[in-house]
């Protein structure tokens, strides 16, 4: 299997936002597509999946043009950055609906749910699943489709450490079975542990294309050499904070926002808990770099995944509305609003 991109372009409002002269990805490759928000990662993934039509050029999969061949597009699967789940259904019902929609046999549903670690939650309403469990359910459709080309957009943005490691294992299995895998990420903290190649994207253009092992100086032990390769030691990341007489260990995805109050840094979680951390807000911002947090105000660090709305009261006065039950309001400085506008393209 070979994916070949030739003179691919996307133009929006008279401006070229994506331009790739040539790119090839082969079967079994795991490629990390790396770049900041707004660089064109999601745009490229949606064009490769057939969600968006290119303004020019071609996307060829095994000799068939994906933009013109509907049958060829059935061999491509895209895991969106958003989960796009029907919350009133349970996991088994949702995958049964997915199978009906894509004319897939339903006999592999239980196998797919077990593979993503949801075998014991098949009858739990999706609305009651954790953020990581919802992401696992979204991933399960890749297990059902077994695509020739798997596209993943920020797959571990909101998940816990165990889920991130499970996804790494399942992605490697897909590649071992012959799928080409392209993963859109902001950095290589996670994907760099197992990807075979890195493509850097900047302002819609490829600025780098290299083997990650060669670039990072990594090497594998060879037969006959003394010693063995040192296994990777995975260290889970948690935000530590104190609540009453307990030291709490929060996954970043659980944190709604952090704020400075009375000389302390306070964490507020999506479940409504509050706890104080010894880190300053600036130190916490550095620790959470690349994990979807945004400095909305000098005293507020907000989880982008929980912003519901940006409200403008006056020309220079803005507020963020969050999606928690209280619909918490967070002050947004004028400069931060400009940065957020560039970040989210609104």
CSV table of C-alpha atoms in Angstrom, one decimal:
chain,number,residue,atom,x,y,z
A,1,UNK,CA,0.0,0.0,0.0
A,2,UNK,CA,1.3,3.4,-0.9
A,3,UNK,CA,-0.2,6.9,-0.2
A,4,UNK,CA,1.2,9.5,-2.6
A,5,UNK,CA,0.4,13.2,-2.5
A,6,UNK,CA,1.3,15.4,-5.5
A,7,UNK,CA,1.1,19.2,-5.6
A,8,UNK,CA,-1.7,19.2,-3.0
A,9,UNK,CA,-3.1,22.7,-2.3
A,10,UNK,CA,-6.0,24.1,-0.3
A,11,UNK,CA,-7.1,27.7,-0.8
A,12,UNK,CA,-9.5,29.5,1.5
A,13,UNK,CA,-10.8,33.0,0.9
A,14,UNK,CA,-8.2,33.6,-1.8
A,15,UNK,CA,-5.3,32.5,0.4
A,16,UNK,CA,-3.3,29.3,0.1
A,17,UNK,CA,-3.4,27.7,3.6
A,18,UNK,CA,-1.8,24.3,2.6
A,19,UNK,CA,0.7,23.5,-0.1
A,20,UNK,CA,2.5,20.1,-0.3
A,21,UNK,CA,4.5,19.5,-3.5
A,22,UNK,CA,5.1,15.8,-2.9
A,23,UNK,CA,4.8,13.2,0.0
A,24,UNK,CA,4.8,9.4,0.1
A,25,UNK,CA,3.8,7.2,3.0
A,26,UNK,CA,4.1,3.4,2.8
A,27,UNK,CA,2.3,0.5,4.4
A,28,UNK,CA,3.4,-0.2,8.0
A,29,UNK,CA,4.8,3.3,8.5
A,30,UNK,CA,3.8,5.3,11.6
A,31,UNK,CA,4.3,8.9,10.8
A,32,UNK,CA,3.9,11.8,13.3
A,33,UNK,CA,2.6,15.0,11.7
A,34,UNK,CA,3.9,17.6,14.1
A,35,UNK,CA,3.2,21.3,14.4
A,36,UNK,CA,1.4,24.0,16.5
A,37,UNK,CA,-2.2,24.8,16.3
A,38,UNK,CA,-3.1,26.5,13.0
A,39,UNK,CA,-0.2,24.9,11.0
A,40,UNK,CA,-2.6,22.8,8.8
A,41,UNK,CA,-2.4,19.4,10.5
A,42,UNK,CA,-6.2,18.9,10.9
A,43,UNK,CA,-6.8,20.4,7.4
A,44,UNK,CA,-4.4,17.9,5.8
A,45,UNK,CA,-5.9,15.0,7.7
A,46,UNK,CA,-9.5,15.9,6.7
A,47,UNK,CA,-8.4,16.2,3.1
A,48,UNK,CA,-6.7,12.8,3.2
A,49,UNK,CA,-9.9,11.3,4.6
A,50,UNK,CA,-12.1,12.9,2.0
A,51,UNK,CA,-13.9,15.2,4.4
A,52,UNK,CA,-12.5,18.2,2.5
A,53,UNK,CA,-11.8,18.5,-1.2
A,54,UNK,CA,-8.4,19.8,-2.3
A,55,UNK,CA,-8.2,23.0,-4.3
A,56,UNK,CA,-5.5,21.4,-6.5
A,57,UNK,CA,-3.3,18.4,-6.8
A,58,UNK,CA,-4.0,14.7,-6.1
A,59,UNK,CA,-4.1,12.2,-3.2
A,60,UNK,CA,-3.5,8.7,-4.6
A,61,UNK,CA,-4.0,5.5,-2.5
A,62,UNK,CA,-2.8,2.4,-4.3
A,63,UNK,CA,-3.2,4.1,-7.7
A,64,UNK,CA,-6.7,5.4,-6.9
A,65,UNK,CA,-7.6,9.1,-6.5
A,66,UNK,CA,-9.2,9.5,-3.0
A,67,UNK,CA,-10.9,12.8,-4.0
A,68,UNK,CA,-12.7,11.1,-6.8
A,69,UNK,CA,-13.0,7.4,-5.9
A,70,UNK,CA,-15.7,6.8,-3.2
A,71,UNK,CA,-14.7,3.1,-2.9
A,72,UNK,CA,-11.1,4.0,-2.2
A,73,UNK,CA,-12.2,6.3,0.6
A,74,UNK,CA,-13.7,3.4,2.5
A,75,UNK,CA,-10.2,2.2,3.1
A,76,UNK,CA,-9.4,5.3,5.1
A,77,UNK,CA,-10.4,6.0,8.7
A,78,UNK,CA,-10.1,9.3,10.6
A,79,UNK,CA,-10.1,9.6,14.4
A,80,UNK,CA,-11.3,13.2,14.9
A,81,UNK,CA,-9.9,15.4,17.6
A,82,UNK,CA,-13.5,15.5,18.9
A,83,UNK,CA,-15.2,12.3,20.1
A,84,UNK,CA,-18.5,12.8,18.2
A,85,UNK,CA,-20.4,10.2,20.3
A,86,UNK,CA,-24.2,9.7,20.8
A,87,UNK,CA,-24.4,10.0,24.6
A,88,UNK,CA,-27.8,8.4,25.0
A,89,UNK,CA,-26.4,5.1,23.6
A,90,UNK,CA,-24.1,2.6,25.3
A,91,UNK,CA,-20.8,1.5,23.7
A,92,UNK,CA,-22.2,-1.6,22.1
A,93,UNK,CA,-25.2,0.2,20.7
A,94,UNK,CA,-22.9,3.0,19.4
A,95,UNK,CA,-20.6,0.5,17.6
A,96,UNK,CA,-23.6,-1.4,16.2
A,97,UNK,CA,-24.9,1.9,14.8
A,98,UNK,CA,-21.5,2.5,13.3
A,99,UNK,CA,-21.4,-0.9,11.7
A,100,UNK,CA,-24.8,-0.3,10.1
A,101,UNK,CA,-23.7,3.1,8.8
A,102,UNK,CA,-20.6,1.7,7.2
A,103,UNK,CA,-22.0,-1.7,6.2
A,104,UNK,CA,-19.7,-3.6,8.5
A,105,UNK,CA,-20.3,-7.0,10.1
A,106,UNK,CA,-21.3,-6.6,13.7
A,107,UNK,CA,-19.6,-9.8,14.9
A,108,UNK,CA,-16.4,-8.0,15.8
A,109,UNK,CA,-18.0,-5.4,18.1
A,110,UNK,CA,-17.2,-7.2,21.4
A,111,UNK,CA,-13.7,-7.9,20.2
A,112,UNK,CA,-13.2,-4.2,19.4
A,113,UNK,CA,-14.6,-3.1,22.8
A,114,UNK,CA,-12.3,-5.6,24.6
A,115,UNK,CA,-9.3,-4.3,22.6
A,116,UNK,CA,-9.8,-0.8,23.8
A,117,UNK,CA,-10.4,-1.9,27.4
A,118,UNK,CA,-14.2,-1.3,27.5
A,119,UNK,CA,-15.3,-4.9,27.7
A,120,UNK,CA,-16.7,-4.3,31.2
A,121,UNK,CA,-18.6,-1.1,30.3
A,122,UNK,CA,-20.5,-2.2,27.2
A,123,UNK,CA,-23.9,-1.4,28.8
A,124,UNK,CA,-22.9,1.8,30.5
A,125,UNK,CA,-24.5,5.0,29.0
A,126,UNK,CA,-21.8,6.9,27.1
A,127,UNK,CA,-22.9,10.0,29.0
A,128,UNK,CA,-21.5,8.4,32.2
A,129,UNK,CA,-18.2,7.3,30.8
A,130,UNK,CA,-15.0,9.1,31.7
A,131,UNK,CA,-13.2,11.3,29.2
A,132,UNK,CA,-10.6,8.6,28.6
A,133,UNK,CA,-13.3,5.9,28.2
A,134,UNK,CA,-15.0,8.1,25.6
A,135,UNK,CA,-11.8,8.5,23.7
A,136,UNK,CA,-11.3,4.7,23.8
A,137,UNK,CA,-14.7,4.2,22.3
A,138,UNK,CA,-13.9,6.7,19.5
A,139,UNK,CA,-10.7,4.7,18.9
A,140,UNK,CA,-12.7,1.4,18.7
A,141,UNK,CA,-14.0,2.3,15.2
A,142,UNK,CA,-10.4,1.9,13.9
A,143,UNK,CA,-10.4,-1.6,15.3
A,144,UNK,CA,-13.6,-2.3,13.4
A,145,UNK,CA,-12.6,-0.7,10.1
A,146,UNK,CA,-9.0,-2.1,10.0
A,147,UNK,CA,-8.2,0.7,7.4
A,148,UNK,CA,-5.4,0.8,4.9
A,149,UNK,CA,-4.8,4.4,6.0
A,150,UNK,CA,-5.4,5.4,9.6
A,151,UNK,CA,-5.5,9.1,10.4
A,152,UNK,CA,-5.5,10.3,14.0
A,153,UNK,CA,-6.0,13.9,15.0
A,154,UNK,CA,-4.6,14.6,18.6
A,155,UNK,CA,-5.6,11.1,19.8
A,156,UNK,CA,-4.3,11.6,23.4
A,157,UNK,CA,-5.3,15.2,24.0
A,158,UNK,CA,-7.7,14.4,26.9
A,159,UNK,CA,-6.7,10.9,28.1
A,160,UNK,CA,-5.0,9.4,31.1
A,161,UNK,CA,-1.6,7.7,30.9
A,162,UNK,CA,-2.9,4.2,30.7
A,163,UNK,CA,-5.1,5.1,27.7
A,164,UNK,CA,-2.2,6.9,25.9
A,165,UNK,CA,0.0,3.7,26.3
A,166,UNK,CA,-2.9,1.5,25.1
A,167,UNK,CA,-3.3,3.7,22.0
A,168,UNK,CA,0.5,3.4,21.3
A,169,UNK,CA,0.2,-0.4,21.4
A,170,UNK,CA,-2.9,-0.5,19.2
A,171,UNK,CA,-1.4,1.9,16.7
A,172,UNK,CA,1.7,-0.3,16.4
A,173,UNK,CA,-0.6,-3.3,15.9
A,174,UNK,CA,-2.3,-1.5,13.1
A,175,UNK,CA,1.0,-0.8,11.4
A,176,UNK,CA,2.1,-4.4,11.9
A,177,UNK,CA,-1.0,-5.5,10.0
A,178,UNK,CA,-0.1,-3.3,7.1
A,179,UNK,CA,-1.9,0.0,7.8
A,180,UNK,CA,-0.1,3.3,7.1
A,181,UNK,CA,-0.7,5.5,10.2
A,182,UNK,CA,-0.5,9.3,10.2
A,183,UNK,CA,-0.9,11.0,13.6
A,184,UNK,CA,-1.4,14.7,14.0
A,185,UNK,CA,0.2,16.0,17.3
A,186,UNK,CA,1.5,19.2,18.7
A,187,UNK,CA,4.8,17.7,20.0
A,188,UNK,CA,6.6,14.3,20.2
A,189,UNK,CA,6.3,13.7,23.9
A,190,UNK,CA,4.0,10.7,23.2
A,191,UNK,CA,4.3,9.8,19.5
A,192,UNK,CA,8.1,10.1,19.5
A,193,UNK,CA,8.3,6.9,21.6
A,194,UNK,CA,7.0,4.7,18.7
A,195,UNK,CA,6.7,6.6,15.4
A,196,UNK,CA,9.1,5.6,12.6
A,197,UNK,CA,9.1,9.0,10.9
A,198,UNK,CA,8.3,12.7,11.6
A,199,UNK,CA,6.9,15.3,9.3
A,200,UNK,CA,7.0,18.8,10.6
A,201,UNK,CA,4.3,21.2,9.3
A,202,UNK,CA,4.6,25.0,9.5
A,203,UNK,CA,2.1,27.5,8.1
A,204,UNK,CA,0.8,24.9,5.7
A,205,UNK,CA,4.2,23.8,4.4
A,206,UNK,CA,6.4,20.8,5.2
A,207,UNK,CA,9.5,22.2,7.0
A,208,UNK,CA,11.0,18.8,8.0
A,209,UNK,CA,10.7,15.1,7.0
A,210,UNK,CA,13.0,12.7,8.8
A,211,UNK,CA,13.4,9.4,10.6
A,212,UNK,CA,12.8,10.1,14.3
A,213,UNK,CA,15.3,7.5,15.5
A,214,UNK,CA,18.1,9.0,13.3
A,215,UNK,CA,17.2,12.6,14.4
A,216,UNK,CA,17.1,11.8,18.1
A,217,UNK,CA,20.3,9.8,17.9
A,218,UNK,CA,18.5,6.6,19.0
A,219,UNK,CA,19.9,3.2,18.0
A,220,UNK,CA,18.8,-0.4,18.5
A,221,UNK,CA,21.1,-3.0,19.8
A,222,UNK,CA,22.3,-5.4,17.1
A,223,UNK,CA,22.9,-9.1,17.2
A,224,UNK,CA,26.4,-9.8,18.4
A,225,UNK,CA,26.9,-6.5,20.2
A,226,UNK,CA,27.3,-6.5,24.0
A,227,UNK,CA,24.4,-5.4,26.1
A,228,UNK,CA,20.8,-4.9,25.2
A,229,UNK,CA,18.7,-1.9,24.4
A,230,UNK,CA,17.5,0.0,27.4
A,231,UNK,CA,13.7,-0.3,27.6
A,232,UNK,CA,11.7,2.9,27.6
A,233,UNK,CA,10.5,3.8,31.0
A,234,UNK,CA,7.1,5.5,30.8
A,235,UNK,CA,6.4,8.0,33.6
A,236,UNK,CA,2.8,9.0,34.0
A,237,UNK,CA,2.2,12.8,34.5
A,238,UNK,CA,0.0,14.0,37.3
A,239,UNK,CA,-0.6,17.4,38.9
A,240,UNK,CA,-0.1,17.1,42.6
A,241,UNK,CA,-2.2,19.2,45.0
A,242,UNK,CA,-3.4,19.1,48.6
A,243,UNK,CA,-7.1,18.8,49.6
A,244,UNK,CA,-7.7,18.7,53.3
A,245,UNK,CA,-5.5,15.9,54.7
A,246,UNK,CA,-4.9,14.2,51.3
A,247,UNK,CA,-2.3,14.6,48.5
A,248,UNK,CA,-4.4,14.5,45.3
A,249,UNK,CA,-2.9,13.3,42.0
A,250,UNK,CA,-4.9,14.8,39.1
A,251,UNK,CA,-4.7,13.9,35.5
A,252,UNK,CA,-4.4,17.1,33.5
A,253,UNK,CA,-7.7,16.2,31.6
A,254,UNK,CA,-9.5,16.5,35.0
A,255,UNK,CA,-8.4,20.0,35.6
A,256,UNK,CA,-11.0,22.7,34.6
A,257,UNK,CA,-8.7,25.6,35.4
A,258,UNK,CA,-6.0,26.9,37.8
A,259,UNK,CA,-6.0,30.3,39.4
A,260,UNK,CA,-3.9,32.4,41.8
A,261,UNK,CA,-5.7,33.2,45.1
A,262,UNK,CA,-4.3,34.7,48.3
A,263,UNK,CA,-0.8,33.8,47.2
A,264,UNK,CA,-1.6,30.2,46.4
A,265,UNK,CA,-2.3,28.3,43.2
A,266,UNK,CA,-5.8,26.6,43.3
A,267,UNK,CA,-6.9,23.8,41.0
A,268,UNK,CA,-10.6,23.5,40.1
A,269,UNK,CA,-11.6,20.1,38.6
A,270,UNK,CA,-14.4,19.2,36.3
A,271,UNK,CA,-16.1,17.4,39.2
A,272,UNK,CA,-16.1,20.6,41.2
A,273,UNK,CA,-13.3,19.8,43.6
A,274,UNK,CA,-10.8,22.4,44.7
A,275,UNK,CA,-7.2,21.8,45.9
A,276,UNK,CA,-4.1,23.8,46.3
A,277,UNK,CA,-0.7,23.1,44.7
A,278,UNK,CA,2.8,24.2,45.7
A,279,UNK,CA,3.5,25.2,42.1
A,280,UNK,CA,3.2,28.8,41.0
A,281,UNK,CA,0.8,29.5,38.1
A,282,UNK,CA,3.8,30.0,35.9
A,283,UNK,CA,5.5,26.7,36.9
A,284,UNK,CA,2.2,24.9,36.4
A,285,UNK,CA,1.8,26.5,32.9
A,286,UNK,CA,5.3,25.2,32.0
A,287,UNK,CA,4.5,21.7,33.4
A,288,UNK,CA,1.2,21.6,31.3
A,289,UNK,CA,2.8,22.9,28.1
A,290,UNK,CA,1.5,20.9,25.1
A,291,UNK,CA,-1.5,19.5,27.2
A,292,UNK,CA,-4.1,21.9,26.0
A,293,UNK,CA,-4.0,24.7,28.6
A,294,UNK,CA,-4.2,28.4,27.9
A,295,UNK,CA,-3.2,31.5,29.9
A,296,UNK,CA,-6.5,33.4,29.7
A,297,UNK,CA,-5.5,36.0,32.3
A,298,UNK,CA,-2.5,36.7,34.5
A,299,UNK,CA,-4.3,34.8,37.3
A,300,UNK,CA,-6.0,32.1,35.2
A,301,UNK,CA,-4.8,29.0,33.4
A,302,UNK,CA,-7.7,27.3,31.5
A,303,UNK,CA,-8.2,23.8,30.0
A,304,UNK,CA,-9.1,24.6,26.3
A,305,UNK,CA,-11.2,21.5,26.1
A,306,UNK,CA,-13.7,23.0,28.5
A,307,UNK,CA,-14.2,26.4,26.9
A,308,UNK,CA,-17.9,26.7,25.9
A,309,UNK,CA,-18.0,30.3,24.6
A,310,UNK,CA,-16.0,33.5,24.3
A,311,UNK,CA,-18.2,36.4,25.4
A,312,UNK,CA,-17.4,40.0,24.4
A,313,UNK,CA,-19.1,42.6,26.7
A,314,UNK,CA,-17.4,45.7,25.4
A,315,UNK,CA,-14.8,46.4,22.7
A,316,UNK,CA,-11.9,45.5,25.1
A,317,UNK,CA,-13.7,43.3,27.6
A,318,UNK,CA,-13.9,39.5,27.2
A,319,UNK,CA,-14.9,36.5,29.3
A,320,UNK,CA,-14.7,32.8,28.8
A,321,UNK,CA,-17.7,30.6,29.6
A,322,UNK,CA,-16.7,27.0,30.6
A,323,UNK,CA,-18.8,23.9,30.1
A,324,UNK,CA,-19.1,22.7,33.7
A,325,UNK,CA,-22.5,22.6,35.3
A,326,UNK,CA,-22.0,26.0,36.9
A,327,UNK,CA,-21.0,27.5,33.5
A,328,UNK,CA,-18.1,29.2,35.2
A,329,UNK,CA,-17.0,32.6,33.9
A,330,UNK,CA,-13.2,33.2,33.5
A,331,UNK,CA,-11.8,36.7,32.7
A,332,UNK,CA,-10.0,36.9,29.4
A,333,UNK,CA,-7.5,39.7,28.8
A,334,UNK,CA,-7.5,41.5,25.5
A,335,UNK,CA,-4.1,40.2,24.5
A,336,UNK,CA,-5.0,36.7,25.4
A,337,UNK,CA,-8.2,37.0,23.4
A,338,UNK,CA,-6.1,37.8,20.3
A,339,UNK,CA,-3.9,34.8,21.0
A,340,UNK,CA,-6.9,32.5,21.5
A,341,UNK,CA,-8.4,33.8,18.2
A,342,UNK,CA,-5.2,32.9,16.3
A,343,UNK,CA,-5.0,29.5,18.1
A,344,UNK,CA,-8.6,28.5,17.4
A,345,UNK,CA,-9.1,30.3,14.1
A,346,UNK,CA,-12.4,31.9,15.0
